[in-house]
Coordinates of C-alpha atoms in Angstrom, one line a residue:
Chain A
M17 CA 209.5 -10.3 -56.9
S18 CA 211.2 -11.9 -54.0
D19 CA 209.7 -12.8 -50.8
P20 CA 208.0 -9.8 -49.1
P21 CA 210.4 -8.4 -46.3
S22 CA 209.5 -9.8 -42.9
R23 CA 207.1 -7.7 -40.9
V24 CA 208.7 -5.1 -38.6
R25 CA 206.7 -3.8 -35.8
V26 CA 206.7 0.2 -35.9
T27 CA 205.8 2.0 -32.8
G28 CA 205.9 5.7 -31.8
P29 CA 207.8 7.0 -29.0
P30 CA 206.4 6.2 -25.6
R31 CA 203.6 8.6 -25.0
R32 CA 202.1 7.1 -21.8
R33 CA 204.4 9.0 -19.3
A34 CA 203.5 12.5 -21.0
H35 CA 200.0 11.6 -20.9
V36 CA 199.9 11.0 -17.3
V37 CA 201.8 14.5 -16.7
R38 CA 199.5 16.3 -18.9
A39 CA 196.4 14.6 -16.9
A40 CA 198.0 15.5 -13.6
R41 CA 198.8 19.2 -14.4
T42 CA 195.4 20.0 -16.1
R43 CA 193.7 18.3 -13.2
E44 CA 195.3 21.0 -11.1
I45 CA 193.6 23.7 -13.2
D46 CA 190.3 21.7 -13.5
A47 CA 190.3 21.6 -9.6
E48 CA 191.5 25.1 -9.1
T49 CA 194.0 24.1 -6.7
A50 CA 196.9 26.5 -5.6
L51 CA 199.3 25.0 -8.2
G52 CA 196.5 25.3 -10.8
E53 CA 196.0 29.0 -9.8
V54 CA 199.6 29.7 -10.3
F55 CA 199.7 28.5 -13.8
M56 CA 196.5 30.4 -14.8
R57 CA 197.9 33.6 -13.1
S58 CA 201.0 33.6 -14.8
L59 CA 199.6 33.1 -18.1
L60 CA 197.1 35.9 -17.5
R61 CA 199.6 38.3 -16.5
E62 CA 201.9 37.4 -19.4
Q63 CA 199.2 37.9 -21.9
L64 CA 198.0 41.2 -20.3
V65 CA 201.6 42.7 -20.2
L66 CA 202.2 41.9 -23.8
A67 CA 198.6 43.4 -24.8
L68 CA 199.7 46.7 -22.7
R69 CA 203.1 46.8 -24.3
V70 CA 201.6 46.5 -27.8
L71 CA 199.0 49.3 -26.7
A72 CA 201.9 51.5 -25.5
A73 CA 203.9 51.1 -28.7
L74 CA 200.7 52.3 -30.4
A75 CA 200.3 55.2 -28.2
L76 CA 203.9 56.3 -28.4
T77 CA 203.8 56.4 -32.3
V78 CA 200.4 57.3 -33.7
G79 CA 199.0 58.5 -30.2
L80 CA 201.9 61.1 -30.1
L81 CA 201.0 62.8 -33.5
P82 CA 198.4 65.1 -32.5
L83 CA 200.6 66.6 -29.7
L84 CA 203.8 66.8 -31.9
F85 CA 201.6 68.6 -34.5
H86 CA 200.2 71.0 -31.5
L87 CA 203.7 71.7 -30.2
F88 CA 205.5 72.2 -33.6
P89 CA 202.8 73.7 -36.0
G90 CA 205.6 74.1 -38.7
L91 CA 205.2 70.5 -39.4
G92 CA 202.1 71.5 -41.2
D93 CA 204.4 73.0 -44.0
V94 CA 206.8 70.0 -44.2
R95 CA 206.3 68.0 -47.4
V96 CA 207.5 64.7 -48.7
G97 CA 207.5 65.3 -52.6
P98 CA 204.1 66.7 -53.3
V99 CA 202.7 65.3 -50.1
P100 CA 202.1 67.0 -46.8
V101 CA 203.9 65.0 -44.1
A102 CA 200.5 64.5 -42.1
W103 CA 198.9 63.1 -45.0
L104 CA 201.7 60.5 -45.6
L105 CA 201.9 59.5 -42.0
L106 CA 198.3 59.1 -41.2
G107 CA 197.0 58.3 -44.7
V108 CA 199.5 55.7 -45.7
L109 CA 202.4 54.9 -43.3
T110 CA 200.0 54.1 -40.2
Y111 CA 198.4 51.2 -41.8
P112 CA 201.3 49.1 -42.5
W113 CA 202.7 50.0 -38.8
L114 CA 199.3 48.6 -37.5
V115 CA 199.7 45.2 -39.2
V116 CA 203.5 45.0 -37.8
L117 CA 202.2 45.7 -34.5
G118 CA 199.3 43.0 -34.7
W119 CA 201.7 40.5 -36.6
A120 CA 204.2 40.9 -33.6
Y121 CA 201.5 40.4 -31.1
I122 CA 200.2 37.1 -32.5
R123 CA 203.8 35.8 -32.6
R124 CA 204.3 36.6 -28.9
A125 CA 200.9 35.8 -27.8
E126 CA 200.9 32.2 -29.4
H127 CA 204.4 31.9 -28.0
N128 CA 203.1 32.4 -24.6
E129 CA 200.4 29.8 -25.2
R130 CA 202.8 27.3 -26.6
D131 CA 204.7 27.7 -23.4
F132 CA 201.8 27.3 -21.4
A133 CA 200.6 24.2 -23.2
D134 CA 204.1 22.7 -22.7
L135 CA 204.1 23.7 -18.9
V136 CA 200.9 21.7 -18.5
G137 CA 202.0 18.9 -20.8
S138 CA 200.1 19.1 -24.3
V139 CA 201.1 20.4 -27.3
L140 CA 199.5 22.9 -29.9
P141 CA 199.1 21.7 -33.5
E142 CA 202.2 22.6 -35.3
E143 CA 200.6 23.6 -38.7
D144 CA 198.2 26.6 -38.8
R145 CA 194.6 25.4 -38.7
Chain B
M4 CA 165.1 60.8 -66.5
S5 CA 168.0 61.2 -68.9
T6 CA 170.8 58.8 -70.0
D7 CA 172.7 59.9 -67.0
V8 CA 171.2 57.7 -64.7
V9 CA 171.6 54.7 -66.6
P10 CA 175.1 53.5 -64.8
G11 CA 173.5 54.3 -61.6
V12 CA 170.6 52.0 -62.3
V13 CA 172.6 49.3 -63.7
A14 CA 174.9 49.4 -60.8
V15 CA 172.1 49.2 -58.3
V16 CA 170.3 46.4 -59.9
L17 CA 173.4 44.4 -60.4
V18 CA 174.6 44.7 -56.9
S19 CA 171.2 43.9 -55.5
I20 CA 170.8 40.6 -57.8
A21 CA 174.4 39.5 -56.8
T22 CA 173.7 40.0 -53.2
L23 CA 170.4 37.9 -53.4
A24 CA 172.0 35.4 -55.5
I25 CA 175.0 34.8 -53.3
G26 CA 172.4 34.7 -50.3
T27 CA 170.4 32.3 -51.9
W28 CA 173.4 29.8 -52.8
G29 CA 174.3 30.2 -48.9
L30 CA 170.6 29.0 -48.2
R31 CA 171.4 25.6 -49.7
I32 CA 174.1 24.9 -47.1
S33 CA 172.5 26.7 -44.1
R34 CA 170.5 24.3 -42.2
T35 CA 170.6 24.6 -38.3
T36 CA 170.1 27.4 -35.7
S37 CA 173.8 27.4 -35.4
D38 CA 174.2 28.4 -38.9
F39 CA 171.9 31.0 -38.7
F40 CA 173.7 32.7 -35.6
V41 CA 177.2 31.9 -35.9
A42 CA 177.8 30.0 -39.2
S43 CA 178.2 26.9 -37.1
R44 CA 181.6 28.6 -36.1
T45 CA 183.5 27.1 -39.0
V46 CA 184.5 30.3 -40.9
R47 CA 188.2 30.3 -41.9
P48 CA 190.4 33.3 -41.1
R49 CA 190.6 34.6 -44.7
L50 CA 186.9 34.3 -45.6
N51 CA 185.9 35.9 -42.2
A52 CA 188.3 38.6 -42.6
S53 CA 186.9 39.5 -45.9
A54 CA 183.5 39.1 -44.4
I55 CA 184.3 41.5 -41.5
G56 CA 185.8 43.8 -43.9
G57 CA 182.7 44.0 -46.1
E58 CA 180.4 44.4 -43.0
Y59 CA 182.6 47.2 -41.4
L60 CA 183.2 49.7 -44.4
S61 CA 180.0 51.2 -44.3
A62 CA 178.7 54.4 -46.1
A63 CA 180.7 56.5 -43.8
S64 CA 183.9 54.8 -45.0
F65 CA 183.0 54.5 -48.6
L66 CA 181.4 58.0 -49.2
G67 CA 182.0 59.9 -45.9
V68 CA 185.5 59.9 -45.2
A69 CA 186.8 61.1 -48.7
G70 CA 184.1 64.1 -48.5
L71 CA 185.1 65.0 -44.9
L72 CA 188.9 64.8 -46.0
L73 CA 188.1 67.1 -49.0
T74 CA 186.6 69.9 -46.8
F75 CA 188.4 69.5 -43.6
G76 CA 191.8 67.8 -44.6
A77 CA 194.2 66.0 -42.5
E78 CA 192.3 66.2 -39.2
M79 CA 189.7 63.8 -40.7
L80 CA 192.5 61.1 -41.5
W81 CA 191.7 60.1 -37.6
Y82 CA 188.4 58.6 -38.6
P83 CA 190.0 56.0 -40.9
V84 CA 192.9 55.5 -38.8
G85 CA 190.8 55.0 -35.7
W86 CA 188.6 52.8 -37.2
T87 CA 191.5 50.4 -38.3
A88 CA 193.5 51.0 -35.1
G89 CA 190.3 49.7 -33.1
Y90 CA 190.9 46.5 -34.7
L91 CA 194.4 46.2 -33.2
V92 CA 193.1 47.3 -29.6
L93 CA 190.3 44.5 -30.2
M94 CA 192.9 41.9 -31.1
V95 CA 195.1 42.3 -28.3
L96 CA 192.5 42.6 -25.4
V97 CA 189.4 40.8 -26.5
A98 CA 189.6 38.8 -29.8
A99 CA 190.8 35.3 -28.6
P100 CA 189.1 35.2 -25.0
L101 CA 185.8 36.5 -26.5
R102 CA 185.7 33.7 -29.0
R103 CA 186.6 31.1 -26.4
S104 CA 183.8 32.3 -24.0
G105 CA 181.6 30.2 -26.3
A106 CA 178.8 32.7 -26.3
Y107 CA 176.5 33.8 -29.0
T108 CA 176.2 37.5 -28.5
L109 CA 177.4 40.2 -26.2
P110 CA 174.4 39.9 -23.8
D111 CA 175.3 36.1 -23.8
F112 CA 178.8 37.0 -22.8
A113 CA 177.7 39.4 -20.0
E114 CA 175.4 36.8 -18.6
A115 CA 177.8 33.9 -18.8
R116 CA 180.6 36.0 -17.1
L117 CA 178.5 37.8 -14.5
G118 CA 175.9 35.3 -14.0
S119 CA 173.2 38.1 -13.9
S120 CA 170.1 38.1 -15.9
G121 CA 169.9 42.0 -15.3
V122 CA 173.1 42.7 -16.8
R123 CA 172.0 40.5 -19.6
R124 CA 168.8 42.6 -20.1
L125 CA 170.6 45.8 -20.1
C126 CA 173.2 44.7 -22.5
S127 CA 170.4 43.5 -24.9
V128 CA 168.8 46.8 -24.6
L129 CA 172.2 48.7 -25.4
V130 CA 172.9 46.4 -28.5
V131 CA 169.5 46.9 -30.0
G132 CA 169.7 50.8 -29.4
I133 CA 173.2 50.9 -30.8
G134 CA 172.3 48.6 -33.7
W135 CA 169.4 50.7 -34.6
L136 CA 171.4 54.1 -34.3
Y137 CA 173.9 52.6 -36.8
L138 CA 171.2 51.4 -39.1
L139 CA 169.7 54.7 -39.5
P140 CA 172.6 56.5 -41.3
Q141 CA 172.7 53.4 -43.5
F142 CA 169.4 53.8 -44.6
Q143 CA 169.6 57.6 -44.9
G144 CA 172.8 57.4 -47.0
A145 CA 171.1 55.0 -49.4
G146 CA 168.5 57.6 -50.0
V147 CA 171.1 60.4 -50.6
T148 CA 172.9 58.1 -53.1
L149 CA 169.9 57.1 -55.0
R150 CA 168.8 60.8 -55.1
A151 CA 172.3 61.9 -56.3
T152 CA 172.7 59.4 -59.0
I153 CA 169.2 58.6 -60.4
G154 CA 167.3 61.2 -58.8
A155 CA 165.0 59.0 -57.0
P156 CA 162.9 60.2 -54.1
P157 CA 164.9 59.9 -50.7
W158 CA 162.9 57.1 -49.3
A159 CA 163.1 54.9 -52.3
G160 CA 166.9 54.1 -51.5
S161 CA 166.1 53.5 -48.0
L162 CA 163.4 51.0 -48.9
V163 CA 165.5 49.1 -51.5
V164 CA 168.4 48.6 -49.0
A165 CA 165.7 47.5 -46.4
V166 CA 164.1 44.8 -48.6
V167 CA 167.2 43.5 -50.1
V168 CA 168.8 43.1 -46.5
L169 CA 165.7 41.4 -45.5
A170 CA 165.5 39.2 -48.5
S171 CA 169.2 38.0 -48.2
V172 CA 169.4 37.8 -44.4
S173 CA 166.1 36.0 -43.5
P174 CA 166.6 32.7 -45.6
G175 CA 170.1 31.9 -44.8
G176 CA 171.3 33.8 -41.6
M177 CA 174.9 34.2 -40.8
R178 CA 176.2 31.3 -42.9
S179 CA 175.0 32.8 -46.2
I180 CA 175.7 36.4 -45.1
T181 CA 179.3 35.5 -44.7
F182 CA 179.7 34.9 -48.3
V183 CA 177.5 38.1 -49.4
Q184 CA 179.6 40.3 -47.0
A185 CA 183.0 38.8 -48.2
F186 CA 182.0 39.5 -51.7
Q187 CA 181.0 42.9 -51.0
Y188 CA 184.5 43.8 -49.5
W189 CA 186.3 43.0 -52.7
L190 CA 183.6 44.7 -54.7
K191 CA 184.1 47.9 -52.5
L192 CA 187.7 47.8 -53.0
T193 CA 187.4 47.3 -56.8
A194 CA 185.1 50.1 -57.0
L195 CA 187.5 52.5 -55.5
L196 CA 190.8 51.2 -56.8
V197 CA 189.9 50.8 -60.5
P198 CA 188.8 54.6 -60.8
V199 CA 191.9 55.6 -58.8
F200 CA 194.2 54.4 -61.6
V201 CA 192.4 56.1 -64.2
L202 CA 192.0 59.2 -62.2
V203 CA 195.6 59.6 -61.3
A204 CA 196.5 58.9 -64.8
V205 CA 194.3 61.9 -66.0
W206 CA 195.9 64.1 -63.1
L207 CA 199.4 63.0 -64.3
A208 CA 198.5 63.9 -67.9
D209 CA 196.9 67.3 -66.9
G210 CA 200.3 68.3 -65.3
A211 CA 200.3 66.8 -61.8
A212 CA 198.9 70.2 -60.2
D213 CA 199.4 70.4 -56.3
P214 CA 196.3 69.5 -54.4
A215 CA 197.3 71.4 -51.4
A216 CA 198.1 74.7 -53.1
A217 CA 194.6 76.0 -52.8
A218 CA 193.8 74.7 -49.7
P219 CA 194.3 76.5 -46.1
H220 CA 197.3 75.7 -44.1
S221 CA 194.9 73.7 -41.6
W222 CA 194.4 71.2 -44.4
S223 CA 197.7 69.8 -43.8
V224 CA 197.4 69.6 -40.0
P225 CA 195.9 66.5 -38.3
L226 CA 194.3 68.5 -35.4
A227 CA 190.6 69.2 -35.1
A228 CA 189.4 72.9 -35.7
P229 CA 189.8 75.3 -33.9
G230 CA 193.1 74.0 -33.0
G231 CA 194.8 74.9 -29.5
G232 CA 193.7 73.1 -26.3
I233 CA 190.2 72.5 -27.8
G234 CA 191.5 70.9 -30.9
L235 CA 193.8 68.8 -28.9
Y236 CA 190.9 67.6 -26.7
T237 CA 188.5 66.9 -29.7
T238 CA 191.3 65.0 -31.5
Y239 CA 192.1 62.8 -28.6
S240 CA 188.6 62.2 -27.6
L241 CA 187.8 61.0 -31.3
I242 CA 191.0 58.7 -30.9
V243 CA 189.7 57.2 -27.7
A244 CA 186.0 56.8 -29.2
T245 CA 187.4 55.1 -32.4
F246 CA 190.2 53.1 -31.0
L247 CA 187.9 51.6 -28.2
G248 CA 184.5 51.7 -29.8
T249 CA 185.3 49.2 -32.5
M250 CA 185.4 46.2 -30.0
G251 CA 181.9 47.0 -28.8
L252 CA 180.0 47.3 -32.0
P253 CA 177.5 44.6 -32.0
H254 CA 177.8 43.8 -35.7
V255 CA 181.6 43.4 -35.3
V256 CA 181.5 41.3 -32.2
V257 CA 179.0 38.8 -33.3
R258 CA 181.5 37.9 -36.2
F259 CA 184.2 36.8 -33.8
Y260 CA 181.9 34.1 -32.7
T261 CA 182.2 32.6 -36.1
N262 CA 185.6 31.6 -35.8
P263 CA 186.7 28.2 -35.1
D264 CA 188.6 28.9 -32.3
G265 CA 190.8 31.5 -30.2
R266 CA 193.8 31.5 -32.4
A267 CA 191.7 31.8 -35.6
A268 CA 190.1 34.8 -34.1
R269 CA 193.5 36.6 -33.6
R270 CA 194.4 35.5 -37.2
T271 CA 191.4 37.0 -38.6
T272 CA 191.8 40.3 -36.8
L273 CA 195.4 40.5 -38.4
A274 CA 194.0 39.8 -41.9
V275 CA 191.3 42.6 -41.2
L276 CA 193.9 45.0 -40.3
G277 CA 195.5 44.3 -43.6
L278 CA 192.3 44.5 -45.7
L279 CA 191.4 47.8 -43.9
G280 CA 194.5 49.4 -44.6
V281 CA 194.5 48.8 -48.2
F282 CA 191.0 50.2 -48.5
Y283 CA 191.6 53.4 -46.3
V284 CA 194.5 54.4 -48.5
L285 CA 192.1 55.2 -51.4
P286 CA 189.8 57.9 -49.8
P287 CA 192.5 60.5 -49.4
V288 CA 193.3 60.2 -53.1
Y289 CA 189.8 61.0 -54.1
A290 CA 189.9 63.9 -51.5
A291 CA 193.2 65.4 -52.9
L292 CA 192.1 65.0 -56.6
G293 CA 188.8 66.6 -55.3
R294 CA 190.7 69.8 -54.2
I295 CA 191.8 70.2 -58.0
Y296 CA 188.9 69.0 -59.9
A297 CA 185.7 69.4 -57.8
P298 CA 186.3 72.7 -55.9
S299 CA 182.7 73.5 -56.0
L300 CA 182.0 70.3 -53.7
V301 CA 184.3 71.5 -51.0
E302 CA 181.8 73.9 -49.3
D303 CA 178.6 72.0 -50.2
G304 CA 177.8 68.4 -51.0
S305 CA 181.1 66.8 -50.1
D306 CA 179.5 63.5 -49.5
V307 CA 178.8 62.8 -53.1
L308 CA 182.6 63.4 -54.0
V309 CA 183.4 59.7 -54.8
L310 CA 180.3 59.6 -56.9
A311 CA 180.9 62.6 -58.7
L312 CA 184.6 62.8 -59.4
P313 CA 184.7 60.2 -62.2
S314 CA 182.4 61.9 -64.5
L315 CA 184.0 65.3 -63.7
M316 CA 187.3 64.1 -64.5
V317 CA 186.9 61.5 -67.2
G318 CA 183.6 62.2 -69.0
G319 CA 182.1 60.1 -71.9
V320 CA 181.5 56.5 -71.7
A321 CA 184.5 55.6 -69.7
G322 CA 183.3 58.3 -67.0
A323 CA 180.0 56.6 -67.0
V324 CA 181.2 53.1 -66.5
L325 CA 183.4 54.3 -63.5
T326 CA 180.4 56.2 -62.1
G327 CA 178.5 53.0 -62.4
L328 CA 181.2 51.2 -60.6
V329 CA 181.4 53.5 -57.5
T330 CA 177.8 53.7 -57.4
A331 CA 177.8 49.9 -57.1
G332 CA 180.6 50.2 -54.2
A333 CA 178.5 52.5 -52.5
F334 CA 175.4 50.5 -52.7
A335 CA 177.2 47.4 -51.5
A336 CA 178.4 49.4 -48.6
F337 CA 174.9 50.0 -47.4
L338 CA 174.0 46.5 -48.1
S339 CA 176.7 44.9 -46.2
T340 CA 176.9 47.1 -43.1
S341 CA 172.9 47.0 -42.8
S342 CA 173.0 43.3 -43.2
G343 CA 175.7 42.7 -40.5
L344 CA 173.8 45.1 -38.0
T345 CA 170.5 43.4 -38.9
I346 CA 172.1 39.9 -38.1
A347 CA 173.3 41.2 -34.8
V348 CA 170.2 43.1 -33.6
A349 CA 168.0 40.0 -34.8
G350 CA 170.3 37.7 -32.9
V351 CA 169.8 39.4 -29.7
L352 CA 166.2 40.0 -30.5
S353 CA 165.3 36.5 -31.3
Q354 CA 166.8 35.2 -28.1
D355 CA 165.3 37.8 -25.8
V356 CA 162.0 38.8 -27.2
T357 CA 160.8 36.7 -30.3
G358 CA 162.0 33.4 -29.1
R359 CA 160.0 33.7 -26.0
R360 CA 156.7 32.2 -25.3
W361 CA 154.0 34.5 -26.5
G362 CA 150.6 33.6 -25.1
S363 CA 150.4 29.8 -26.3
V364 CA 152.8 30.2 -29.2
R365 CA 156.6 29.9 -29.0
L366 CA 158.4 30.2 -32.3
G367 CA 161.3 28.0 -33.2
G368 CA 164.9 29.2 -33.6
V369 CA 164.9 29.8 -36.9
A370 CA 161.5 31.1 -37.2
A371 CA 162.1 33.5 -34.3
F372 CA 165.1 34.7 -36.0
R373 CA 163.2 35.5 -39.2
V374 CA 160.5 37.6 -37.3
A375 CA 163.5 39.3 -35.2
A376 CA 165.2 40.4 -38.6
A377 CA 162.0 41.9 -40.0
V378 CA 161.7 44.0 -36.6
A379 CA 165.3 44.9 -36.8
V380 CA 164.9 46.3 -40.4
V381 CA 161.6 47.8 -40.1
V382 CA 162.0 49.9 -37.2
P383 CA 165.0 51.9 -38.2
L384 CA 163.5 52.1 -41.9
L385 CA 160.4 53.9 -40.2
M386 CA 162.8 56.2 -38.3
S387 CA 164.7 57.2 -41.3
L388 CA 161.8 58.3 -43.6
P389 CA 161.0 61.5 -41.6
A390 CA 164.5 62.4 -40.6
Q391 CA 166.4 62.3 -44.2
D392 CA 168.7 65.4 -43.3
V393 CA 170.3 64.3 -40.2
A394 CA 174.2 64.2 -41.1
V395 CA 175.4 60.6 -41.5
A396 CA 178.8 61.0 -40.2
R397 CA 177.5 62.5 -37.0
T398 CA 175.1 59.6 -35.8
V399 CA 178.0 57.2 -36.7
G400 CA 180.3 59.0 -34.4
L401 CA 177.5 58.8 -31.7
A402 CA 177.5 55.1 -32.2
F403 CA 181.2 54.8 -31.7
A404 CA 181.2 57.0 -28.4
V405 CA 178.4 55.1 -26.9
T406 CA 180.1 51.7 -27.5
A407 CA 183.4 53.0 -26.3
S408 CA 181.7 54.1 -23.2
T409 CA 179.6 51.1 -22.4
F410 CA 180.7 47.6 -24.1
A411 CA 184.4 48.5 -24.2
P412 CA 184.8 48.9 -20.3
L413 CA 182.6 45.7 -19.9
L414 CA 184.6 43.6 -22.3
M415 CA 188.0 44.8 -21.0
L416 CA 187.2 44.4 -17.3
G417 CA 185.1 41.4 -17.9
I418 CA 188.1 39.6 -19.7
W419 CA 191.1 40.7 -17.6
W420 CA 189.9 41.5 -14.1
R421 CA 188.3 38.9 -11.8
G422 CA 186.6 41.6 -9.5
L423 CA 184.1 42.7 -11.7
T424 CA 180.6 42.2 -10.1
P425 CA 177.0 42.5 -11.8
A426 CA 176.3 45.7 -9.9
G427 CA 179.6 47.3 -10.9
A428 CA 178.9 46.2 -14.6
V429 CA 175.5 47.8 -14.3
A430 CA 176.9 51.1 -12.9
G431 CA 179.5 51.4 -15.5
L432 CA 177.0 50.6 -18.3
L433 CA 174.7 53.1 -17.1
V434 CA 177.2 55.9 -16.4
G435 CA 178.9 55.4 -19.8
G436 CA 175.9 55.0 -21.6
L437 CA 173.8 57.7 -20.3
G438 CA 176.8 60.3 -20.2
S439 CA 177.8 59.7 -23.9
G440 CA 174.3 59.3 -25.0
A441 CA 173.2 62.6 -23.5
A442 CA 176.1 64.5 -24.5
V443 CA 175.7 63.5 -28.2
A444 CA 171.9 63.7 -28.2
W445 CA 172.2 67.2 -27.0
T446 CA 174.8 67.9 -29.7
L447 CA 172.7 66.6 -32.4
A448 CA 169.7 68.8 -31.3
A449 CA 171.4 71.9 -30.6
S450 CA 172.8 74.3 -33.3
P451 CA 176.9 74.0 -33.6
S452 CA 178.7 76.4 -31.5
S453 CA 182.2 76.8 -30.3
G454 CA 183.8 76.9 -26.8
W455 CA 184.9 74.2 -24.4
G456 CA 181.2 73.2 -23.5
P457 CA 180.2 72.2 -27.1
A458 CA 183.6 70.4 -27.4
L459 CA 183.1 68.3 -24.2
L460 CA 179.5 67.5 -25.2
G461 CA 180.1 67.0 -29.0
Q462 CA 183.3 64.5 -28.5
P463 CA 182.4 62.9 -25.1
A464 CA 184.6 59.8 -25.3
A465 CA 187.6 61.4 -23.4
W466 CA 185.6 61.8 -20.4
S467 CA 182.8 59.3 -20.6
V468 CA 185.0 56.2 -21.1
P469 CA 187.1 57.0 -17.9
A470 CA 183.8 57.7 -15.9
S471 CA 182.3 54.3 -17.1
F472 CA 185.7 52.4 -16.0
L473 CA 185.7 54.2 -12.8
A474 CA 182.1 53.6 -12.0
M475 CA 182.7 49.7 -12.8
V476 CA 185.7 49.5 -10.7
V477 CA 184.6 51.5 -7.7
V478 CA 181.1 50.0 -7.4
S479 CA 182.6 46.2 -7.9
R480 CA 185.0 47.3 -5.1
L481 CA 182.0 48.3 -2.8
T482 CA 180.2 45.0 -3.7
R483 CA 183.1 42.8 -3.5
A484 CA 181.0 40.0 -1.7
S485 CA 179.0 39.5 -4.9
V486 CA 181.9 38.6 -7.2
P487 CA 180.3 35.6 -9.1
A488 CA 181.4 32.2 -7.6
H489 CA 182.3 30.9 -11.2
A490 CA 184.4 34.0 -12.1
G491 CA 187.6 32.3 -11.6
R492 CA 186.7 29.2 -13.6
F493 CA 185.3 31.4 -16.4
M494 CA 188.6 33.4 -16.6
V495 CA 190.3 30.1 -16.9
R496 CA 188.0 29.1 -19.8
L497 CA 188.7 32.6 -21.5
H498 CA 192.3 32.3 -21.5
T499 CA 193.2 28.7 -21.8
P500 CA 194.6 27.7 -25.3
E501 CA 192.4 25.1 -27.1
A502 CA 195.2 22.6 -27.2
V503 CA 195.1 22.3 -23.4
Q504 CA 192.3 19.9 -22.6
L505 CA 190.2 21.0 -19.5
Q506 CA 187.1 19.6 -18.2
R507 CA 185.6 23.1 -18.8

């Protein structure tokens, strides 16, 4: 083996600046200033609107089924193969739909939180914990 | 006793031994008070979701749903759908903020949010009351199951469940019960899934008869009897009760505090949605096959459908093995739900009752928890002994209506509305709790009858939930001056992602 290569100093990207910004903005929230209040209110409203949209999607699909069967009693006789359509909808298809709604909610909610974290200058851990 | 009882006895003994063994194993790694109450908040989403699934799928899910579907048809599909959709509502409205609140129990949350020990005491009373109300049918169901499978006297099943629950909960608390319940979810799923494959194969070999052929038209319509306006009201009221009631169940809420953080709480809930969906696809299969192979159970004794169907369709050694399997699943259902409720009730009791100074004696955290667990089990056990004939599903329904009318408004307004005051919370809890409680107590006491009155009282959630919300909002507005000074600060803590470092 030849001589070891000369040492190179390796450094990360400058962080101090980001750190200062973060400290400043979280301090706004900590101190409950008008600016911190704006940050928190916007996050709160975004998350609430998201939650209400998911619930509306639930109400307009699963929640409308009783009304549909009440208005159109003939649906009780409809079959998909050997299975009455009510059994298929409520017994099987509702469950994957609930998972899809939940999955979409988590994506959006974590997105909102990441935006918020970026706004106040810190970063969410990248990989799932 | 004949040889028929062998599979049942073997199943009950094996499940009890497995429960105690896993609970004891958990004891070795369960040391601190935090372990006891919230498993030191370190349970990962996948394990936690299995544990929640195991805890949540009670006797009503394992035995009751299939029986109700067999008799009444599609209208009863709203129970499993509502019990699952309740987790979606819980996820979008309360999961992450509730975890970030950092409280141990529901009363802790109420006190931290509202800064009032009066609200705390009212919540404690409600948690213990709802917990006992929910434990009662578990003990009764265990009695019914042991009577059906091995011909034991009804009190024997209740006693076995109570003893095993106490033995597995007291030593290890939350940390050990997490493993027990995760195991019991997979046991319950296996116990329904494996027989389904065999039974459907038998059905196909027999020529795949049509299950709906012999059923009335209403069997295919997801509207409550007698249909019309009353049927529509009853169905929607049930939807309100189950969709909102889930978030207020004390044994469900206490599990969310075992997540490491708010994000994990959400992810846990998504996994729970998947696990419950997989499970709830199975009971309708039993109900449909029951229409063909067990017509005698339609009118009478539909609760034992899941236990009876394998031996009716298969017979011989294979039938006995399958019967043992479903019996094991049913017993796991009683054990896991009872354990979860016992933990939740004991958590509240130990903080507000047994953990206090009594004379010159003051018990430490773990000792207080054990005493509280004993109290939490013995009271509903004694209540269940004289009342073996109260319908299991009706008592569970009462619990959902009551939680939807009390804790659901408290959690939703407490998390999303700054203006909630202690007086408003108390008013809403009283209006919702007394209204729904009185309505269903009347229904349980009176004989079944038809018409709008009994419908409104028998399924109260559609009016008691809005009444509770209204009381909370109106009284909070009237007492605007008493909005807690720290409310804004607490809201910040509930909604701030963990990655943002605040001083809190």
